[in-house]
PDB file of C-alpha atoms in Angstrom:
ATOM      1  CA  MET G 213    -104.256 205.260 228.147  1.00  0.00           C
ATOM      2  CA  PRO G 214    -101.575 203.493 230.442  1.00  0.00           C
ATOM      3  CA  ILE G 215     -98.660 205.289 231.192  1.00  0.00           C
ATOM      4  CA  GLU G 216     -95.923 202.983 231.090  1.00  0.00           C
ATOM      5  CA  ILE G 217     -92.010 203.490 231.871  1.00  0.00           C
ATOM      6  CA  VAL G 218     -89.565 204.632 228.839  1.00  0.00           C
ATOM      7  CA  LYS G 219     -85.755 206.266 228.938  1.00  0.00           C
ATOM      8  CA  ILE G 220     -85.852 209.493 228.685  1.00  0.00           C
ATOM      9  CA  ASP G 221     -83.536 210.046 225.046  1.00  0.00           C
ATOM     10  CA  LYS G 222     -86.467 208.698 223.675  1.00  0.00           C
ATOM     11  CA  ILE G 223     -88.721 211.604 223.776  1.00  0.00           C
ATOM     12  CA  LYS G 224     -88.475 214.344 221.635  1.00  0.00           C
ATOM     13  CA  ILE G 225     -89.019 218.180 222.973  1.00  0.00           C
ATOM     14  CA  ASN G 226     -92.478 219.349 220.690  1.00  0.00           C
ATOM     15  CA  PRO G 227     -90.833 222.903 218.743  1.00  0.00           C
ATOM     16  CA  ALA G 228     -93.990 223.204 218.325  1.00  0.00           C
ATOM     17  CA  ASN G 229     -94.726 223.987 222.000  1.00  0.00           C
ATOM     18  CA  PRO G 230     -96.101 227.346 222.420  1.00  0.00           C
ATOM     19  CA  ARG G 231     -96.261 227.139 226.095  1.00  0.00           C
ATOM     20  CA  ILE G 232     -92.869 228.710 228.239  1.00  0.00           C
ATOM     21  CA  ILE G 233     -91.126 228.886 231.837  1.00  0.00           C
ATOM     22  CA  LYS G 234     -89.428 231.792 233.538  1.00  0.00           C
ATOM     23  CA  ASN G 235     -86.141 230.415 234.234  1.00  0.00           C
ATOM     24  CA  TYR G 236     -87.113 231.272 238.349  1.00  0.00           C
ATOM     25  CA  LYS G 237     -90.075 228.905 237.825  1.00  0.00           C
ATOM     26  CA  TYR G 238     -87.610 226.383 236.008  1.00  0.00           C
ATOM     27  CA  LYS G 239     -85.631 226.411 238.829  1.00  0.00           C
ATOM     28  CA  LYS G 240     -88.722 226.000 241.333  1.00  0.00           C
ATOM     29  CA  LEU G 241     -89.466 223.443 239.074  1.00  0.00           C
ATOM     30  CA  LEU G 242     -87.073 222.097 238.734  1.00  0.00           C
ATOM     31  CA  LYS G 243     -86.286 221.152 242.362  1.00  0.00           C
ATOM     32  CA  SER G 244     -89.914 219.902 242.418  1.00  0.00           C
ATOM     33  CA  ILE G 245     -88.888 216.496 240.338  1.00  0.00           C
ATOM     34  CA  ILE G 246     -85.922 215.995 241.917  1.00  0.00           C
ATOM     35  CA  GLU G 247     -87.158 216.119 246.011  1.00  0.00           C
ATOM     36  CA  PHE G 248     -90.457 214.400 244.138  1.00  0.00           C
ATOM     37  CA  PRO G 249     -89.907 212.345 241.468  1.00  0.00           C
ATOM     38  CA  GLU G 250     -93.459 209.854 241.973  1.00  0.00           C
ATOM     39  CA  MET G 251     -95.523 213.451 241.553  1.00  0.00           C
ATOM     40  CA  LEU G 252     -94.189 212.221 237.693  1.00  0.00           C
ATOM     41  CA  PHE G 253     -96.146 208.782 237.936  1.00  0.00           C
ATOM     42  CA  LEU G 254     -99.712 211.163 238.255  1.00  0.00           C
ATOM     43  CA  ARG G 255     -98.375 213.540 236.191  1.00  0.00           C
ATOM     44  CA  PRO G 256     -96.771 211.619 233.606  1.00  0.00           C
ATOM     45  CA  ILE G 257     -95.035 213.378 230.006  1.00  0.00           C
ATOM     46  CA  VAL G 258     -97.694 212.856 227.246  1.00  0.00           C
ATOM     47  CA  VAL G 259     -96.296 211.562 223.918  1.00  0.00           C
ATOM     48  CA  ASN G 260     -98.241 211.444 220.315  1.00  0.00           C
ATOM     49  CA  SER G 261     -97.020 208.646 218.975  1.00  0.00           C
ATOM     50  CA  GLU G 262     -93.781 209.684 217.145  1.00  0.00           C
ATOM     51  CA  MET G 263     -92.901 210.229 221.422  1.00  0.00           C
ATOM     52  CA  ILE G 264     -92.626 214.003 220.719  1.00  0.00           C
ATOM     53  CA  VAL G 265     -94.100 215.536 223.984  1.00  0.00           C
ATOM     54  CA  ILE G 266     -97.451 217.051 223.374  1.00  0.00           C
ATOM     55  CA  GLY G 267     -98.342 218.047 227.394  1.00  0.00           C
ATOM     56  CA  GLY G 268     -94.952 218.090 229.541  1.00  0.00           C
ATOM     57  CA  ASN G 269     -92.463 219.894 227.568  1.00  0.00           C
ATOM     58  CA  GLN G 270     -91.273 222.402 230.514  1.00  0.00           C
ATOM     59  CA  ARG G 271     -91.050 218.573 233.061  1.00  0.00           C
ATOM     60  CA  TYR G 272     -89.679 216.726 230.578  1.00  0.00           C
ATOM     61  CA  ARG G 273     -86.605 219.476 230.467  1.00  0.00           C
ATOM     62  CA  ALA G 274     -86.652 219.766 234.160  1.00  0.00           C
ATOM     63  CA  CYS G 275     -86.470 215.429 234.647  1.00  0.00           C
ATOM     64  CA  GLN G 276     -82.733 215.342 231.444  1.00  0.00           C
ATOM     65  CA  GLU G 277     -81.668 218.111 233.619  1.00  0.00           C
ATOM     66  CA  ALA G 278     -82.282 216.370 236.789  1.00  0.00           C
ATOM     67  CA  GLY G 279     -80.984 213.005 235.485  1.00  0.00           C
ATOM     68  CA  LEU G 280     -83.815 210.760 235.150  1.00  0.00           C
ATOM     69  CA  LYS G 281     -82.885 207.735 232.416  1.00  0.00           C
ATOM     70  CA  ASP G 282     -86.443 206.818 232.541  1.00  0.00           C
ATOM     71  CA  VAL G 283     -89.536 208.885 232.912  1.00  0.00           C
ATOM     72  CA  PRO G 284     -93.589 208.117 233.028  1.00  0.00           C
ATOM     73  CA  ILE G 285     -94.599 209.095 230.438  1.00  0.00           C
ATOM     74  CA  ILE G 286     -99.235 207.992 228.245  1.00  0.00           C
ATOM     75  CA  MET G 287     -98.982 207.581 224.729  1.00  0.00           C
ATOM     76  CA  ALA G 288    -102.571 209.675 223.448  1.00  0.00           C
ATOM     77  CA  THR G 289    -101.533 207.821 219.579  1.00  0.00           C
ATOM     78  CA  GLU G 290    -105.769 207.786 219.101  1.00  0.00           C
ATOM     79  CA  PHE G 291    -105.866 211.320 218.613  1.00  0.00           C
ATOM     80  CA  ASN G 292    -105.363 213.167 215.739  1.00  0.00           C
ATOM     81  CA  LYS G 293    -103.495 216.421 214.313  1.00  0.00           C
ATOM     82  CA  MET G 294    -106.277 218.639 215.635  1.00  0.00           C
ATOM     83  CA  GLN G 295    -106.686 217.110 218.666  1.00  0.00           C
ATOM     84  CA  ILE G 296    -103.112 216.609 219.422  1.00  0.00           C
ATOM     85  CA  SER G 297    -103.256 220.644 219.313  1.00  0.00           C
ATOM     86  CA  ARG G 298    -106.481 221.136 221.439  1.00  0.00           C
ATOM     87  CA  PHE G 299    -105.675 219.543 223.760  1.00  0.00           C
ATOM     88  CA  MET G 300    -101.102 221.459 223.596  1.00  0.00           C
ATOM     89  CA  ILE G 301    -103.028 224.374 224.683  1.00  0.00           C
ATOM     90  CA  THR G 302    -106.534 222.502 227.359  1.00  0.00           C
ATOM     91  CA  ASP G 303    -103.597 220.929 229.116  1.00  0.00           C
ATOM     92  CA  ASN G 304    -101.628 224.177 229.314  1.00  0.00           C
ATOM     93  CA  VAL G 305    -104.366 226.548 230.789  1.00  0.00           C
ATOM     94  CA  SER G 306    -105.649 227.629 233.917  1.00  0.00           C
ATOM     95  CA  PHE G 307    -109.320 227.148 234.236  1.00  0.00           C
ATOM     96  CA  GLY G 308    -108.954 227.264 238.610  1.00  0.00           C
ATOM     97  CA  ASP G 309    -108.460 230.081 240.858  1.00  0.00           C
ATOM     98  CA  TRP G 310    -106.436 230.026 244.191  1.00  0.00           C
ATOM     99  CA  ASP G 311    -108.550 230.409 247.222  1.00  0.00           C
ATOM    100  CA  PHE G 312    -105.889 232.628 249.167  1.00  0.00           C
ATOM    101  CA  ASP G 313    -108.257 232.644 252.585  1.00  0.00           C
ATOM    102  CA  ILE G 314    -107.605 228.642 252.521  1.00  0.00           C
ATOM    103  CA  LEU G 315    -104.312 229.143 251.312  1.00  0.00           C
ATOM    104  CA  ALA G 316    -103.511 231.366 253.432  1.00  0.00           C
ATOM    105  CA  ASN G 317    -104.620 229.525 256.897  1.00  0.00           C
ATOM    106  CA  ASN G 318    -105.142 225.347 256.357  1.00  0.00           C
ATOM    107  CA  TRP G 319    -101.301 224.513 253.161  1.00  0.00           C
ATOM    108  CA  ASP G 320     -97.659 225.047 254.940  1.00  0.00           C
ATOM    109  CA  SER G 321     -96.272 228.163 253.008  1.00  0.00           C
ATOM    110  CA  GLU G 322     -93.092 226.396 253.142  1.00  0.00           C
ATOM    111  CA  LEU G 323     -95.158 223.633 251.541  1.00  0.00           C
ATOM    112  CA  ILE G 324     -96.450 225.747 248.359  1.00  0.00           C
ATOM    113  CA  ASP G 325     -92.874 227.449 247.213  1.00  0.00           C
ATOM    114  CA  ALA G 326     -91.512 224.513 248.129  1.00  0.00           C
ATOM    115  CA  ALA G 327     -94.276 223.162 245.166  1.00  0.00           C
ATOM    116  CA  GLY G 328     -93.587 226.375 242.764  1.00  0.00           C
ATOM    117  CA  LEU G 329     -96.689 227.994 243.139  1.00  0.00           C
ATOM    118  CA  ASP G 330     -95.775 231.996 244.423  1.00  0.00           C
ATOM    119  CA  LEU G 331     -98.706 233.177 245.974  1.00  0.00           C
ATOM    120  CA  TRP G 332     -96.991 235.622 248.575  1.00  0.00           C
ATOM    121  CA  GLN G 333     -93.887 236.531 249.492  1.00  0.00           C
ATOM    122  CA  GLN G 334     -92.677 237.144 253.261  1.00  0.00           C
ATOM    123  CA  PRO G 335     -93.228 240.765 253.968  1.00  0.00           C
ATOM    124  CA  ASP G 336     -89.694 242.489 253.619  1.00  0.00           C
ATOM    125  CA  GLU G 337     -88.310 246.260 254.961  1.00  0.00           C
ATOM    126  CA  THR G 338     -88.453 247.863 251.815  1.00  0.00           C
ATOM    127  CA  ASP G 339     -91.793 250.799 251.741  1.00  0.00           C
ATOM    128  CA  TYR G 340     -93.305 250.142 247.906  1.00  0.00           C
ATOM    129  CA  GLY G 341     -95.065 253.437 249.531  1.00  0.00           C
ATOM    130  CA  LYS G 342     -92.607 256.151 249.902  1.00  0.00           C
ATOM    131  CA  PRO G 343     -92.956 259.053 246.929  1.00  0.00           C
ATOM    132  CA  ASP G 344     -89.307 258.696 245.619  1.00  0.00           C
ATOM    133  CA  ASP G 345     -90.685 254.802 244.296  1.00  0.00           C
ATOM    134  CA  ILE G 346     -92.868 256.532 241.111  1.00  0.00           C
ATOM    135  CA  GLN G 347     -91.870 259.821 239.543  1.00  0.00           C
ATOM    136  CA  LEU G 348     -94.039 261.551 237.539  1.00  0.00           C
ATOM    137  CA  ASN G 349     -93.338 264.027 234.862  1.00  0.00           C
ATOM    138  CA  ASN G 350     -95.320 266.405 235.108  1.00  0.00           C
ATOM    139  CA  SER G 351     -92.849 269.082 233.214  1.00  0.00           C
ATOM    140  CA  ASP G 352     -94.916 269.386 229.642  1.00  0.00           C
ATOM    141  CA  THR G 353     -98.700 270.121 230.551  1.00  0.00           C
ATOM    142  CA  SER G 354     -99.589 270.532 226.872  1.00  0.00           C
ATOM    143  CA  GLU G 355    -103.036 269.071 226.066  1.00  0.00           C
ATOM    144  CA  GLY G 356    -102.440 265.314 223.103  1.00  0.00           C
ATOM    145  CA  THR G 357     -98.505 265.387 225.207  1.00  0.00           C
ATOM    146  CA  LYS G 358     -97.878 262.229 226.897  1.00  0.00           C
ATOM    147  CA  LYS G 359     -96.621 261.508 230.866  1.00  0.00           C
ATOM    148  CA  THR G 360     -94.104 259.451 231.834  1.00  0.00           C
ATOM    149  CA  ILE G 361     -94.697 258.063 235.149  1.00  0.00           C
ATOM    150  CA  LYS G 362     -90.964 256.757 236.480  1.00  0.00           C
ATOM    151  CA  ILE G 363     -91.828 253.250 238.435  1.00  0.00           C
ATOM    152  CA  GLU G 364     -88.770 251.562 240.573  1.00  0.00           C
ATOM    153  CA  PHE G 365     -88.693 247.644 240.778  1.00  0.00           C
ATOM    154  CA  GLU G 366     -86.321 245.489 243.375  1.00  0.00           C
ATOM    155  CA  PRO G 367     -84.042 243.737 241.045  1.00  0.00           C
ATOM    156  CA  GLU G 368     -85.124 240.195 241.275  1.00  0.00           C
ATOM    157  CA  HIS G 369     -88.219 241.689 239.745  1.00  0.00           C
ATOM    158  CA  TYR G 370     -86.161 244.029 236.826  1.00  0.00           C
ATOM    159  CA  ASP G 371     -86.056 241.273 233.902  1.00  0.00           C
ATOM    160  CA  GLU G 372     -89.471 239.575 234.188  1.00  0.00           C
ATOM    161  CA  THR G 373     -90.643 242.954 234.494  1.00  0.00           C
ATOM    162  CA  LYS G 374     -88.347 244.833 231.015  1.00  0.00           C
ATOM    163  CA  GLU G 375     -88.545 241.246 229.451  1.00  0.00           C
ATOM    164  CA  LEU G 376     -92.834 241.443 229.669  1.00  0.00           C
ATOM    165  CA  ILE G 377     -93.031 245.303 228.813  1.00  0.00           C
ATOM    166  CA  ASP G 378     -90.720 244.900 225.674  1.00  0.00           C
ATOM    167  CA  TYR G 379     -92.875 242.074 224.367  1.00  0.00           C
ATOM    168  CA  TRP G 380     -96.024 244.234 225.381  1.00  0.00           C
ATOM    169  CA  VAL G 381     -94.438 247.355 222.878  1.00  0.00           C
ATOM    170  CA  LYS G 382     -93.372 245.405 220.189  1.00  0.00           C
ATOM    171  CA  LYS G 383     -97.760 243.890 219.996  1.00  0.00           C
ATOM    172  CA  GLN G 384     -98.213 247.481 220.114  1.00  0.00           C
ATOM    173  CA  LEU G 385     -99.378 247.578 223.482  1.00  0.00           C
ATOM    174  CA  TYR G 386    -100.427 251.385 225.370  1.00  0.00           C
ATOM    175  CA  ILE G 387     -99.000 250.339 228.187  1.00  0.00           C
ATOM    176  CA  GLY G 388    -100.390 253.640 230.034  1.00  0.00           C
ATOM    177  CA  GLY G 389    -103.802 252.298 229.448  1.00  0.00           C
ATOM    178  CA  PHE G 390    -103.289 248.610 229.981  1.00  0.00           C
ATOM    179  CA  ILE G 391    -101.681 249.502 234.155  1.00  0.00           C
ATOM    180  CA  MET G 392    -104.630 252.119 234.276  1.00  0.00           C
ATOM    181  CA  GLU G 393    -107.097 249.414 233.492  1.00  0.00           C
ATOM    182  CA  LYS G 394    -105.760 247.115 236.114  1.00  0.00           C
ATOM    183  CA  LEU G 395    -105.194 248.903 238.434  1.00  0.00           C
ATOM    184  CA  LYS G 396    -108.661 250.321 238.130  1.00  0.00           C
ATOM    185  CA  GLU G 397    -109.864 246.774 238.103  1.00  0.00           C
ATOM    186  CA  GLU G 398    -108.378 245.747 241.704  1.00  0.00           C
ATOM    187  CA  LYS G 399    -108.856 248.994 243.733  1.00  0.00           C
ATOM    188  CA  TYR G 400    -112.647 247.876 242.551  1.00  0.00           C
ATOM    189  CA  LYS G 401    -112.366 244.727 243.107  1.00  0.00           C
ATOM    190  CA  ASP G 402    -113.286 245.305 246.838  1.00  0.00           C
ATOM    191  CA  ILE G 403    -116.076 247.330 246.403  1.00  0.00           C
TER     192      ILE G 403
END
């Protein structure tokens, strides 16, 4: 499948794209494409025979916003409907994990951030362990009564956290149990 260069307005966004991108990550992707458009030749947009994106919907949107007139594509014309669906999912699955030691010791953190990878942040002066950051409601100790824990978030994390909580509440997930399991998982990871 050779790479072709086409006018961006010939490509159509895929309304069935199952992936979303958070605004701050989209801004990083947009900046990355503006600063390093050559990367698109190694990760071209993949389209079907109707020029509908089946791989790279977010890159396509960022290319549009960046003002690119022509973009590299690969046409997956030989894929059947089942293969297209499988590709759309598989293309977006992250199978690997990051080796944080190698990243921390061998890679420039500014380069990592510029690429849009959120791995770590410079420490700030906030003490996240202060007792007033987490408030327990122990006023009702009767059997079967749910307790509450109030957790404060920095302003830049609030909207995304609220969106995630709303999502899982709609799915009827018991968020307290989910958080407890994740906290236990992290606690025992190094043991």
